[in-house]
PDB file of C-alpha atoms and ligand atoms in Angstrom:
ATOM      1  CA  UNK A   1     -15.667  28.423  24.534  1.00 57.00           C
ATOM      2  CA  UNK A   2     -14.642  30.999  21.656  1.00 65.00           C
ATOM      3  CA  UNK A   3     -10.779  32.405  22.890  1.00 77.00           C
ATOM      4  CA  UNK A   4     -10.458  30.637  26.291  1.00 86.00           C
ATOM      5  CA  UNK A   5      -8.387  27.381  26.473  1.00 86.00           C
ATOM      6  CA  UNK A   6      -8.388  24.310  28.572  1.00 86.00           C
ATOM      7  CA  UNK A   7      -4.817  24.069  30.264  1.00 86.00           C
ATOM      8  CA  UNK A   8      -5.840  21.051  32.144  1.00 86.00           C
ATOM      9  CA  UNK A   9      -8.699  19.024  33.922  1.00 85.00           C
ATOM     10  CA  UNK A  10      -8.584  15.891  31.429  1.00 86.00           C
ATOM     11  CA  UNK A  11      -7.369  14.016  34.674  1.00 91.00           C
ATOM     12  CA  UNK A  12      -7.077  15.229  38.294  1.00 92.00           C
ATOM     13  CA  UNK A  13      -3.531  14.967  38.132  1.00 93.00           C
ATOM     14  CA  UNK A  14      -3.425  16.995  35.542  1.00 94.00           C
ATOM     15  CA  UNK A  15      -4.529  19.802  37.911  1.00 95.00           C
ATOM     16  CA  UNK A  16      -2.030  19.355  40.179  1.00 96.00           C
ATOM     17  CA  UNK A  17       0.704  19.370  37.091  1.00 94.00           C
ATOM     18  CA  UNK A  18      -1.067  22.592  36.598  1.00 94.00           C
ATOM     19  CA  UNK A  19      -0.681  24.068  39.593  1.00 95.00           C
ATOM     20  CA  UNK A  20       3.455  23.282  39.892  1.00 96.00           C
ATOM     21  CA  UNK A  21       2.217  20.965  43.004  1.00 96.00           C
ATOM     22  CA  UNK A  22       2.795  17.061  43.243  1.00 97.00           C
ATOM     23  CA  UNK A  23      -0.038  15.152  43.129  1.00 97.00           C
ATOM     24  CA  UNK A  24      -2.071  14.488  46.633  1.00 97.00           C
ATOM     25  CA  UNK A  25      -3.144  11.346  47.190  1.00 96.00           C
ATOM     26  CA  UNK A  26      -6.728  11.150  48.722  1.00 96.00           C
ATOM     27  CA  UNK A  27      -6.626   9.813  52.548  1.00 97.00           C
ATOM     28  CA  UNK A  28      -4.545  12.619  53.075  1.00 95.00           C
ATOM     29  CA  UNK A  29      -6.796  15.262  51.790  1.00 96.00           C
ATOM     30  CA  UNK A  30      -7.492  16.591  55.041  1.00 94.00           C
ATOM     31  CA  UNK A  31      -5.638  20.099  55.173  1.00 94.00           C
ATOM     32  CA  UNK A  32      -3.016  19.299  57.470  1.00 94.00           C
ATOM     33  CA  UNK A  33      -0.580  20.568  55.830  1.00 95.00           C
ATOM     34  CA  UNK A  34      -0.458  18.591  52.517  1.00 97.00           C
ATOM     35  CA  UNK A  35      -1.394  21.483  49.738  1.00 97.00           C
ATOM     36  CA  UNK A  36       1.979  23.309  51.633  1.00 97.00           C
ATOM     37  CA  UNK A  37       4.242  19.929  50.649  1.00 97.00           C
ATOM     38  CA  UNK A  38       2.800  19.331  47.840  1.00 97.00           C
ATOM     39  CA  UNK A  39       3.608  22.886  46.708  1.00 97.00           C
ATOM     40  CA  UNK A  40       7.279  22.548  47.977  1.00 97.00           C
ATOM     41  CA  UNK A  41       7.192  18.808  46.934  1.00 97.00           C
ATOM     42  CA  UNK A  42       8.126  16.437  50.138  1.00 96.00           C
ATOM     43  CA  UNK A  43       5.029  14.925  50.620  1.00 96.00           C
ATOM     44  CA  UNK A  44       6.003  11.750  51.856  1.00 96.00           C
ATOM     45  CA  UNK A  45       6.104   8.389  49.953  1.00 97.00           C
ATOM     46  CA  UNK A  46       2.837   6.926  51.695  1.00 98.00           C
ATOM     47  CA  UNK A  47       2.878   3.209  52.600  1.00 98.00           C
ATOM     48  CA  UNK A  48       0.635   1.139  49.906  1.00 97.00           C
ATOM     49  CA  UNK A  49      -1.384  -2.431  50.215  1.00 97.00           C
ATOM     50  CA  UNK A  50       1.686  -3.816  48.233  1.00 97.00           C
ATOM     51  CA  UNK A  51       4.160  -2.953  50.826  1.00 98.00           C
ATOM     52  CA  UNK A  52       2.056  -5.208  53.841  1.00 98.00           C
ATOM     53  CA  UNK A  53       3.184  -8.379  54.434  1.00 97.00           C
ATOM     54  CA  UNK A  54       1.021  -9.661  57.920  1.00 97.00           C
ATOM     55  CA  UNK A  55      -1.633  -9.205  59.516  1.00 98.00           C
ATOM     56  CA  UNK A  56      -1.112  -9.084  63.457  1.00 98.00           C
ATOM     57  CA  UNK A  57      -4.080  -9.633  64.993  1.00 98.00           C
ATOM     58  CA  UNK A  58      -6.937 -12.455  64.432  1.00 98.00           C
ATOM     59  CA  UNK A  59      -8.644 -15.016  66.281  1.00 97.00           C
ATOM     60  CA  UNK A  60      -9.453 -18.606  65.899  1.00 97.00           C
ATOM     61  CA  UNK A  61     -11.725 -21.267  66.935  1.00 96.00           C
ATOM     62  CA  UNK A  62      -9.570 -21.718  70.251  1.00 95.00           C
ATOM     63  CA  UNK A  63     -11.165 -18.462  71.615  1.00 93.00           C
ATOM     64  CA  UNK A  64     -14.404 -16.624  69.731  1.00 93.00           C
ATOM     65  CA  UNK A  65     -13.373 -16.833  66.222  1.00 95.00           C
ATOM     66  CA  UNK A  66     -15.636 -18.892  63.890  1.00 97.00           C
ATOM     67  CA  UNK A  67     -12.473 -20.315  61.661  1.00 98.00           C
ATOM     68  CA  UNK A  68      -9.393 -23.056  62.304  1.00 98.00           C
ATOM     69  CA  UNK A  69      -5.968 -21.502  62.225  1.00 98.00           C
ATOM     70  CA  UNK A  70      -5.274 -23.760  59.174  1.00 98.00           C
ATOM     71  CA  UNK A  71      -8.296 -21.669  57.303  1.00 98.00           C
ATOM     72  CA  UNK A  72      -7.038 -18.592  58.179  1.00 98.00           C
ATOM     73  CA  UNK A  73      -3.324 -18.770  57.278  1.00 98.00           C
ATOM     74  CA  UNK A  74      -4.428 -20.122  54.334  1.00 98.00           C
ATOM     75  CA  UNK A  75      -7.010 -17.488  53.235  1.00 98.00           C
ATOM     76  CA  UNK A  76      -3.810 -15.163  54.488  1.00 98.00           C
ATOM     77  CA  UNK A  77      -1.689 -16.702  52.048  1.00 97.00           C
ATOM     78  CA  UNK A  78      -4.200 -15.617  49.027  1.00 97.00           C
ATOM     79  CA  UNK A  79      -3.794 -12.165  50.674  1.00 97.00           C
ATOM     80  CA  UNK A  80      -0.129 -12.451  49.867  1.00 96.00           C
ATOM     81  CA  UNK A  81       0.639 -12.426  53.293  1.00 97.00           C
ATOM     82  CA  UNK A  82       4.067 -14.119  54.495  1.00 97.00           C
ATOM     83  CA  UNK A  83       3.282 -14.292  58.094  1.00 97.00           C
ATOM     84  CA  UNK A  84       0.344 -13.688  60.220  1.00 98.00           C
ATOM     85  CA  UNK A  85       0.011 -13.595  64.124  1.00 98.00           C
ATOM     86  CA  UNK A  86      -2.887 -15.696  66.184  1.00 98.00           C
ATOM     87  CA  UNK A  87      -3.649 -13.299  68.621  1.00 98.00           C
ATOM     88  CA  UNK A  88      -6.785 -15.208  70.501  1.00 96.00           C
ATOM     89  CA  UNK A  89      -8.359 -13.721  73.658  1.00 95.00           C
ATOM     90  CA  UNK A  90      -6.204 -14.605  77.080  1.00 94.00           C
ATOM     91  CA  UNK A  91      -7.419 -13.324  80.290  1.00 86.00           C
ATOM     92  CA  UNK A  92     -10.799 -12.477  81.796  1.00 75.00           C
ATOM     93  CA  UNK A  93     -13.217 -12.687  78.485  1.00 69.00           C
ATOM     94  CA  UNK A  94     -14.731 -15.705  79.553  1.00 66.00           C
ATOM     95  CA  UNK A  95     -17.464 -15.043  76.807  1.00 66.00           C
ATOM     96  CA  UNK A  96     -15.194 -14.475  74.003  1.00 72.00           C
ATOM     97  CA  UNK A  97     -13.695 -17.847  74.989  1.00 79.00           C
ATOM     98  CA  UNK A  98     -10.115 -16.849  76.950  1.00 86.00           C
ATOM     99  CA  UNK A  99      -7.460 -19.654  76.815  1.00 91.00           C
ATOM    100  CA  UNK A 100      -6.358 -20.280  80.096  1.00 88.00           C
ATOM    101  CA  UNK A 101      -2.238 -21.563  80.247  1.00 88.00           C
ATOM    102  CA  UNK A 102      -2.952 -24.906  79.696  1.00 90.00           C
ATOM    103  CA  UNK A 103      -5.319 -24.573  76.164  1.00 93.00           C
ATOM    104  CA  UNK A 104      -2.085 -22.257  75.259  1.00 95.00           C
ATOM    105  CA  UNK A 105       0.300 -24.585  75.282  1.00 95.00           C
ATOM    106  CA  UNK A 106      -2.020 -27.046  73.064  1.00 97.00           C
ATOM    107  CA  UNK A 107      -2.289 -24.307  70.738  1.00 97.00           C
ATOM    108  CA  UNK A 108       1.537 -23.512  70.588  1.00 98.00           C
ATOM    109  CA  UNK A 109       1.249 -27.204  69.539  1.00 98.00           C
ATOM    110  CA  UNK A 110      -1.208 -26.924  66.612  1.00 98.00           C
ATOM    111  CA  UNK A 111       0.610 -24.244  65.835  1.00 98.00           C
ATOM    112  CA  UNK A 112       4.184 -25.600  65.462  1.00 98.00           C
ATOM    113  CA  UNK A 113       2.221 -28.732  63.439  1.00 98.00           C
ATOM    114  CA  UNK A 114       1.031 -26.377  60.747  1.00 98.00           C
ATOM    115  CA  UNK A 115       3.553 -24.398  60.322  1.00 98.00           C
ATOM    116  CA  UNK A 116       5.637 -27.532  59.301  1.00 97.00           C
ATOM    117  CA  UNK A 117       3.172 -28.708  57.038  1.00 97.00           C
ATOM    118  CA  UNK A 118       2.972 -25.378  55.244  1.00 96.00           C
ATOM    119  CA  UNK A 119       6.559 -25.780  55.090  1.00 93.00           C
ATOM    120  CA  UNK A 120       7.341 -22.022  55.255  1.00 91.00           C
ATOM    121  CA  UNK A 121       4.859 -20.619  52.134  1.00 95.00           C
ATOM    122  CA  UNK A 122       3.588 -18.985  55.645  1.00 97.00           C
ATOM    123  CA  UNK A 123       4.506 -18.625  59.127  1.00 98.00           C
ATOM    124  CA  UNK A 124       1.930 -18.426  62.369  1.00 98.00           C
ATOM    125  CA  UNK A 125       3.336 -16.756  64.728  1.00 98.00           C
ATOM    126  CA  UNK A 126       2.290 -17.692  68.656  1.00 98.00           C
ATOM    127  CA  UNK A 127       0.461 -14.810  69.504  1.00 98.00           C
ATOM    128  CA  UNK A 128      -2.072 -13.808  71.877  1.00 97.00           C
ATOM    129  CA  UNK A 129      -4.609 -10.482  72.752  1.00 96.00           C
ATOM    130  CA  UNK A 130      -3.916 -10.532  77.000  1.00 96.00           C
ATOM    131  CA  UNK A 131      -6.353  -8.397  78.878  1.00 95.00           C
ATOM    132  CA  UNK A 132      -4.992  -5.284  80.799  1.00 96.00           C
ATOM    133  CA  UNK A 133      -6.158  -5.618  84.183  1.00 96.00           C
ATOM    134  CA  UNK A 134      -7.608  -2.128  86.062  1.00 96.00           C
ATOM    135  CA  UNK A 135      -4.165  -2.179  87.830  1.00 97.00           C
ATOM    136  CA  UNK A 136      -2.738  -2.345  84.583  1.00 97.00           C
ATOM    137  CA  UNK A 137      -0.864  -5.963  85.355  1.00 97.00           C
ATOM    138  CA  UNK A 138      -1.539  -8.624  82.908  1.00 96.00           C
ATOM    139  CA  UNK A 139      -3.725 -11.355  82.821  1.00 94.00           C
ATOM    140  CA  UNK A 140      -1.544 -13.970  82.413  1.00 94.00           C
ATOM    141  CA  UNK A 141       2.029 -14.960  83.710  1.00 93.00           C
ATOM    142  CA  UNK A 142       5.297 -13.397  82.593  1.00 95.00           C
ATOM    143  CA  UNK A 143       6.248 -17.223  82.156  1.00 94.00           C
ATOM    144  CA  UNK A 144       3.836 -17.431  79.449  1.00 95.00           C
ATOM    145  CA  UNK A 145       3.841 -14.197  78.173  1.00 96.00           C
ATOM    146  CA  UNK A 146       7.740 -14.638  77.915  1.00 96.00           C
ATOM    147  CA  UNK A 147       7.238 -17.365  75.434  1.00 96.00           C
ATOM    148  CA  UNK A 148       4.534 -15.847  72.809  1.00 97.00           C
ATOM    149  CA  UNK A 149       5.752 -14.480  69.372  1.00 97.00           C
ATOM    150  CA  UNK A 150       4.128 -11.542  69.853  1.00 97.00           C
ATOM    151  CA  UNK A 151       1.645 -10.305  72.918  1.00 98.00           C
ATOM    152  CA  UNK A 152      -0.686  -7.754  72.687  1.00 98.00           C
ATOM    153  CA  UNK A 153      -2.213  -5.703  75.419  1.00 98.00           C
ATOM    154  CA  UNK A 154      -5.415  -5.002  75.516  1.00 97.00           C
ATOM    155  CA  UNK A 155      -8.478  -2.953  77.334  1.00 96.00           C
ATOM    156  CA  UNK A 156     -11.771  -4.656  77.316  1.00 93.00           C
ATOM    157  CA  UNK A 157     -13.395  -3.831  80.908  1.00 92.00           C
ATOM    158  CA  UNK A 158     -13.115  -0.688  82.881  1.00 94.00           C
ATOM    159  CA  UNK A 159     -13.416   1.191  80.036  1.00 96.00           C
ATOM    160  CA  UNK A 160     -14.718   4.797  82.139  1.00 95.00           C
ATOM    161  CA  UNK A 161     -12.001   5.269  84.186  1.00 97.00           C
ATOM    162  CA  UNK A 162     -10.576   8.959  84.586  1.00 98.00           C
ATOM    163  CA  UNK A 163      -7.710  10.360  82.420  1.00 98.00           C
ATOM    164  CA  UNK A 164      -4.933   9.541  84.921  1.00 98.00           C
ATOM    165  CA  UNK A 165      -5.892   6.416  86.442  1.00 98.00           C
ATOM    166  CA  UNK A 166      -6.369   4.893  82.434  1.00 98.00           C
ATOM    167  CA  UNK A 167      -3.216   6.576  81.402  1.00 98.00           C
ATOM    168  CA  UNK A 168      -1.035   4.760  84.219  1.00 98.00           C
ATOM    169  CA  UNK A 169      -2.791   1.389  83.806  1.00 98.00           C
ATOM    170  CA  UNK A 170      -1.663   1.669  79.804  1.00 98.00           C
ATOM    171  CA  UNK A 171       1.901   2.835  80.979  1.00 98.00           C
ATOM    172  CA  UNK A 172       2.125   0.123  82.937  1.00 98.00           C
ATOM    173  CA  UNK A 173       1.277  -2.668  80.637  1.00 98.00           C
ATOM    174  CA  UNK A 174       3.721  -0.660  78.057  1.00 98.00           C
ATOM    175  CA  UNK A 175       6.291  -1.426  80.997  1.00 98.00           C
ATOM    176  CA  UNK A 176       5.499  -4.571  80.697  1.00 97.00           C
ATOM    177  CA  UNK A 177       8.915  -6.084  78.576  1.00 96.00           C
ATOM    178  CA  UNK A 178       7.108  -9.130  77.415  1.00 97.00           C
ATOM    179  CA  UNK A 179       3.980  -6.228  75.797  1.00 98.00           C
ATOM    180  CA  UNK A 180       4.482  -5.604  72.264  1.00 98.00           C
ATOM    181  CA  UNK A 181       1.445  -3.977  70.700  1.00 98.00           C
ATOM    182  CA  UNK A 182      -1.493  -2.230  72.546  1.00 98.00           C
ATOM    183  CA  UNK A 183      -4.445  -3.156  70.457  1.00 98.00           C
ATOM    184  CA  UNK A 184      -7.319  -1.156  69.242  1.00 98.00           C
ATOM    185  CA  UNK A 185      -5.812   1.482  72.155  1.00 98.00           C
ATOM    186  CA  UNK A 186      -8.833   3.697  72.881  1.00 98.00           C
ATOM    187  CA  UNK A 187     -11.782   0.740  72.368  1.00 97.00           C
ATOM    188  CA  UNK A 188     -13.863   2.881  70.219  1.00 97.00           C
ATOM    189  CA  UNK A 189     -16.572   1.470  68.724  1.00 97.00           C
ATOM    190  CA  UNK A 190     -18.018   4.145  66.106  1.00 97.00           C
ATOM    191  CA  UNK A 191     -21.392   5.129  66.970  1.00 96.00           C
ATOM    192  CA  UNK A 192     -21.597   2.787  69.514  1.00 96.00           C
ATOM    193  CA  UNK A 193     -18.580   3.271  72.567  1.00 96.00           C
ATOM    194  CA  UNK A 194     -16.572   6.892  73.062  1.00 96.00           C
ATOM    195  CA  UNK A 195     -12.509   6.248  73.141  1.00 96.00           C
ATOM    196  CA  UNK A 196     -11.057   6.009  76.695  1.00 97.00           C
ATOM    197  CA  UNK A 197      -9.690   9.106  78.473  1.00 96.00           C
ATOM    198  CA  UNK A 198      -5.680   9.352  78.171  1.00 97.00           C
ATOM    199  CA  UNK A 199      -3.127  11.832  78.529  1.00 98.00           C
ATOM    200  CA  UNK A 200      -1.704  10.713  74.803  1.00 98.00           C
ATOM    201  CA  UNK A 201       1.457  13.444  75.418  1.00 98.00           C
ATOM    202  CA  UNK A 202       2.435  10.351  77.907  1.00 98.00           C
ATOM    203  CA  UNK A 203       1.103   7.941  75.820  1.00 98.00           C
ATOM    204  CA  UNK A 204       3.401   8.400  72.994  1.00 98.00           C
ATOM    205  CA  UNK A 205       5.961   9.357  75.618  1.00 98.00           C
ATOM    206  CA  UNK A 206       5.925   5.598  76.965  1.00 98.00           C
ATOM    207  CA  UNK A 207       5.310   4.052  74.082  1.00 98.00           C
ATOM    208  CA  UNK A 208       8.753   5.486  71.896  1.00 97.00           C
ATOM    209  CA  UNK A 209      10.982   4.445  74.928  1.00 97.00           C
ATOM    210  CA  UNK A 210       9.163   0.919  75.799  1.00 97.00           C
ATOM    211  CA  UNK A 211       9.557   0.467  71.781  1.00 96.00           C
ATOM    212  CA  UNK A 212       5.542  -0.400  72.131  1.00 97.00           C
ATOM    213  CA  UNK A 213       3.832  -0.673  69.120  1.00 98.00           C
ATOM    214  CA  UNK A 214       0.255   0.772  68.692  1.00 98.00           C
ATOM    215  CA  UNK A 215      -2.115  -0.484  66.682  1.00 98.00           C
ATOM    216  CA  UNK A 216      -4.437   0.722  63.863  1.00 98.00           C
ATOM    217  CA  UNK A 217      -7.295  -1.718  64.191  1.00 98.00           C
ATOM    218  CA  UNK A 218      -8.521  -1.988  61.098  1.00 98.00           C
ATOM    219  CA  UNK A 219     -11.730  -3.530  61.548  1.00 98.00           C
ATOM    220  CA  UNK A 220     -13.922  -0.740  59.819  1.00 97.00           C
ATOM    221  CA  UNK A 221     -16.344  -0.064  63.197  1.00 97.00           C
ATOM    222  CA  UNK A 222     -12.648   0.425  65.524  1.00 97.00           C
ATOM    223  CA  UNK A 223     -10.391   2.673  63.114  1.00 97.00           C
ATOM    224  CA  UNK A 224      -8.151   2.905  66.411  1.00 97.00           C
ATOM    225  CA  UNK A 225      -6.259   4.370  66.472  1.00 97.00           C
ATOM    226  CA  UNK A 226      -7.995   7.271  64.812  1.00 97.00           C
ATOM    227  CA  UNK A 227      -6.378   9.038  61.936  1.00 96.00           C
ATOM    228  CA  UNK A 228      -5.303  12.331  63.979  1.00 96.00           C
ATOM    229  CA  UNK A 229      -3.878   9.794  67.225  1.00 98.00           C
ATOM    230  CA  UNK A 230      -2.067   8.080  64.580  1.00 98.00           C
ATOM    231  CA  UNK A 231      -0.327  11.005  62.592  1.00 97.00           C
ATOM    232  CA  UNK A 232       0.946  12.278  66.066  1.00 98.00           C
ATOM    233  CA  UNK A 233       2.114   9.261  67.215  1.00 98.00           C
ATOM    234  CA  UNK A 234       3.766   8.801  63.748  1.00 98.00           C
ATOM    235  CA  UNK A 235       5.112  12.344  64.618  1.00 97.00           C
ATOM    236  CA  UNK A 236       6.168  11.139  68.564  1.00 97.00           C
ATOM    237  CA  UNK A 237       8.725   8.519  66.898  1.00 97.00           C
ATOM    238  CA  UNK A 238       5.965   5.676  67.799  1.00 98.00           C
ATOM    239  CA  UNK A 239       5.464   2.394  65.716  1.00 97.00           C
ATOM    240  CA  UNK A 240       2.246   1.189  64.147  1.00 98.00           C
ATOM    241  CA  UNK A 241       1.110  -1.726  63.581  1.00 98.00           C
ATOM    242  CA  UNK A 242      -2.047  -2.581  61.587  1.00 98.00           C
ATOM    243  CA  UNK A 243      -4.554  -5.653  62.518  1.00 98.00           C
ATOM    244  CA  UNK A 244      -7.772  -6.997  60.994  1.00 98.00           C
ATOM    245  CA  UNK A 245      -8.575  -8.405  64.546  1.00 98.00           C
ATOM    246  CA  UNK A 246     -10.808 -11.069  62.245  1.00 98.00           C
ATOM    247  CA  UNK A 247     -12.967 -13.350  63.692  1.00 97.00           C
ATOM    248  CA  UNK A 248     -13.734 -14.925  60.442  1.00 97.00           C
ATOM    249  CA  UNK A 249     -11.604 -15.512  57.232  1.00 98.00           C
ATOM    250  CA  UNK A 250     -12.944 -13.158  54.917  1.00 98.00           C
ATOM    251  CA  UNK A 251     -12.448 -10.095  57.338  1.00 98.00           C
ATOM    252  CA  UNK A 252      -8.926 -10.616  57.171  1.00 98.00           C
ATOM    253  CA  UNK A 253      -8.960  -8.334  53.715  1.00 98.00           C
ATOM    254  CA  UNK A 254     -10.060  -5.757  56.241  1.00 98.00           C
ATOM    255  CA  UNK A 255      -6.324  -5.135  55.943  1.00 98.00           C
ATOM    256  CA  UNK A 256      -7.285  -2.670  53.129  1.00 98.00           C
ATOM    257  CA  UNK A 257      -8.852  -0.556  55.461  1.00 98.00           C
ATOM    258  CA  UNK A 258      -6.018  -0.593  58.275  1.00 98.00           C
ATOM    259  CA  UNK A 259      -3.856   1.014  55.096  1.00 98.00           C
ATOM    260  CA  UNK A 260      -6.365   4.026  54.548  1.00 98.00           C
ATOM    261  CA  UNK A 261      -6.215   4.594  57.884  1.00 98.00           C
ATOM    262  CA  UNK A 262      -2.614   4.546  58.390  1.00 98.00           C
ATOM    263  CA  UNK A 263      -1.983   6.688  54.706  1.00 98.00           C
ATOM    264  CA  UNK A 264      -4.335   9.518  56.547  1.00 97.00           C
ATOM    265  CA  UNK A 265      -2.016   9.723  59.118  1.00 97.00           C
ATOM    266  CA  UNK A 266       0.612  10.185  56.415  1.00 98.00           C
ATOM    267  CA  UNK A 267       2.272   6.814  57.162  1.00 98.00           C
ATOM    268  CA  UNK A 268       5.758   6.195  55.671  1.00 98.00           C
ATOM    269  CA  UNK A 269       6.870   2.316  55.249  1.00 97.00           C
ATOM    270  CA  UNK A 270       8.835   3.273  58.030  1.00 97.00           C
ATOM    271  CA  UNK A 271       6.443   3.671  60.663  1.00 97.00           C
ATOM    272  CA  UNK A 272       4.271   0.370  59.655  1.00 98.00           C
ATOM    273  CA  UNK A 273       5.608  -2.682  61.392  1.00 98.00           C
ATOM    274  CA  UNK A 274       3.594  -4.811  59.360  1.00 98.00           C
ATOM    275  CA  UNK A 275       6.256  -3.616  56.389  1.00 98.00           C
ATOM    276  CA  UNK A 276       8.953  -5.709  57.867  1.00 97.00           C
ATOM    277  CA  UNK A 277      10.349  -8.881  57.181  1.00 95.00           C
ATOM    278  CA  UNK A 278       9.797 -11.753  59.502  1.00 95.00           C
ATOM    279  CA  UNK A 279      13.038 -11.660  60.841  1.00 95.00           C
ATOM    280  CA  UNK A 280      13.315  -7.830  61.386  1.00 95.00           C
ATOM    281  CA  UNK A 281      10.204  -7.863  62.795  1.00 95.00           C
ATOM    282  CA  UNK A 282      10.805 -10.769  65.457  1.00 94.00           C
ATOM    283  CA  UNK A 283      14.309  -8.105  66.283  1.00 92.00           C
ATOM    284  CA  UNK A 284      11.971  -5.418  66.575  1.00 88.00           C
ATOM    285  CA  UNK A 285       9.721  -6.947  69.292  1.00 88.00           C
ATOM    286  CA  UNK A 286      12.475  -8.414  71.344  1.00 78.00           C
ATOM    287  CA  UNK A 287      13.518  -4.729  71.794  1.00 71.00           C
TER     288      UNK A 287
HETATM  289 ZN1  LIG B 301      -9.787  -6.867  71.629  1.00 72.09          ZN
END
């Protein structure tokens, strides 16, 4: 190497010192954009694992999880988690063990009993994942769904309707005041199941002025919403929300991956739900 010098390459960031740019983080590596803010520096300030405190969507024994409540807010407390949301199955999923009104009410119960004897070192918040009928109705009352933390909407049958017909069914479960979150919003399952038909433009649309949040599933096989749906809806003014949707205790640090996902989509603390506080949460989905 006679007469040339090294002026960087010790360290990858060193490259990017190099090159008058600020330093890319990886997920975002995707040439949308990022060498141009990097060179002008605004990237933005991506959200990080550190800044997540919940996890918003799980399920228990009481529908087709394999682990008590108890057990899971307490392997979400070793997560650092502050709050988490039981979001078992309500509606039609007979086989994934759907509480009907009554087994709800007995779980509000359990509920309410632990989080007294966790005294606040965590909250469980009511939740519950409510099937979007084909009419796009819910499959439960408004009664009940009035009285859950947090609801989520979701698609699990009739998954080939046409573009319009699924787009209006999902507007009108965002309609829905008592809907907070649509989770895992295009049911892909990768390799195995395609993601529904919409017309996002009104998806987004709907969702800023209902003040729905949509999900990034992070259960590795969903990723849904997918890293391109997500940066748009980031773009649309939408909120995201990220949830393990764990049917066992140790998928709940599936979290991880809901945070790559949402940092390729060049997520901003801002557009994370999951970033909140209890309390400004709770304001946020009374909206
Ligand atoms: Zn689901």
């Amino acid at each position: 190497m006679a007469g040339k010098k090294i002026i960087s390459g010790g360290e990858e960031k060193s490259i990017y010192e190099a090159l008058s740019m600020d330093y890319i983080e990886p997920e975002p590596r995707e040439m949308r954009g990022e060498i141009d803010c990097a060179q002008k520096h605004n990237l933005p300030n991506l959200v990080d694992i550190q800044d997540i405190r919940d996890d918003l969507q799980m399920h228990s024994v009481w529908s087709d999880g394999t682990c008590s409540i108890k057990e899971l807010a307490k392997q979400a407390m070793c997560l650092g988690h502050e709050y988490i949301a039981i979001t078992d199955h309500i509606g039609h999923l007979v086989i994934a063990g759907a509480l009907n009104e009554k087994e709800i009410k007995k779980q509000w119960e359990e509920i309410d009993k632990l989080n007294n004897l966790f005294g606040g070192s965590i909250k469980i918040l009511k939740g519950g994942e409510v099937d979007i009928n084909a009419d796009g109705s819910m499959a439960c009352s408004d009664e009940i769904l009035s009285q859950f933390d947090i609801v989520l909407g979701s698609l699990h049958s009739q998954f080939k309707m046409p573009k319009d017909e699924m787009t209006k069914r999902v507007v009108r479960a965002m309609q829905n005041v008592h809907v907070d979150v649509i989770a895992h919003p295009t049911t892909r399952v990768i390799g195995r199941r395609d993601e529904v038909a919409f017309d996002w433009e009104t998806i987004f649309k709907i969702a800023k002025k209902t003040k729905t949040i949509l999900e990034i599933n992070a259960n590795p096989d969903r990723a849904d919403l997918s890293d391109v749906n997500a940066l748009r809806a980031i773009n649309e003014g939408v909120m995201l929300s990220l949830g393990t949707d764990a049917h066992r205790k140790e998928q709940l640090q599936n979290i991880q991956f809901g945070v790559y996902q949402a940092r390729r989509a060049w997520a901003t603390k801002g557009s994370i739900a999951n970033t909140l506080g209890l309390d400004n949460l709770l304001k946020q989905l009374r909206q």
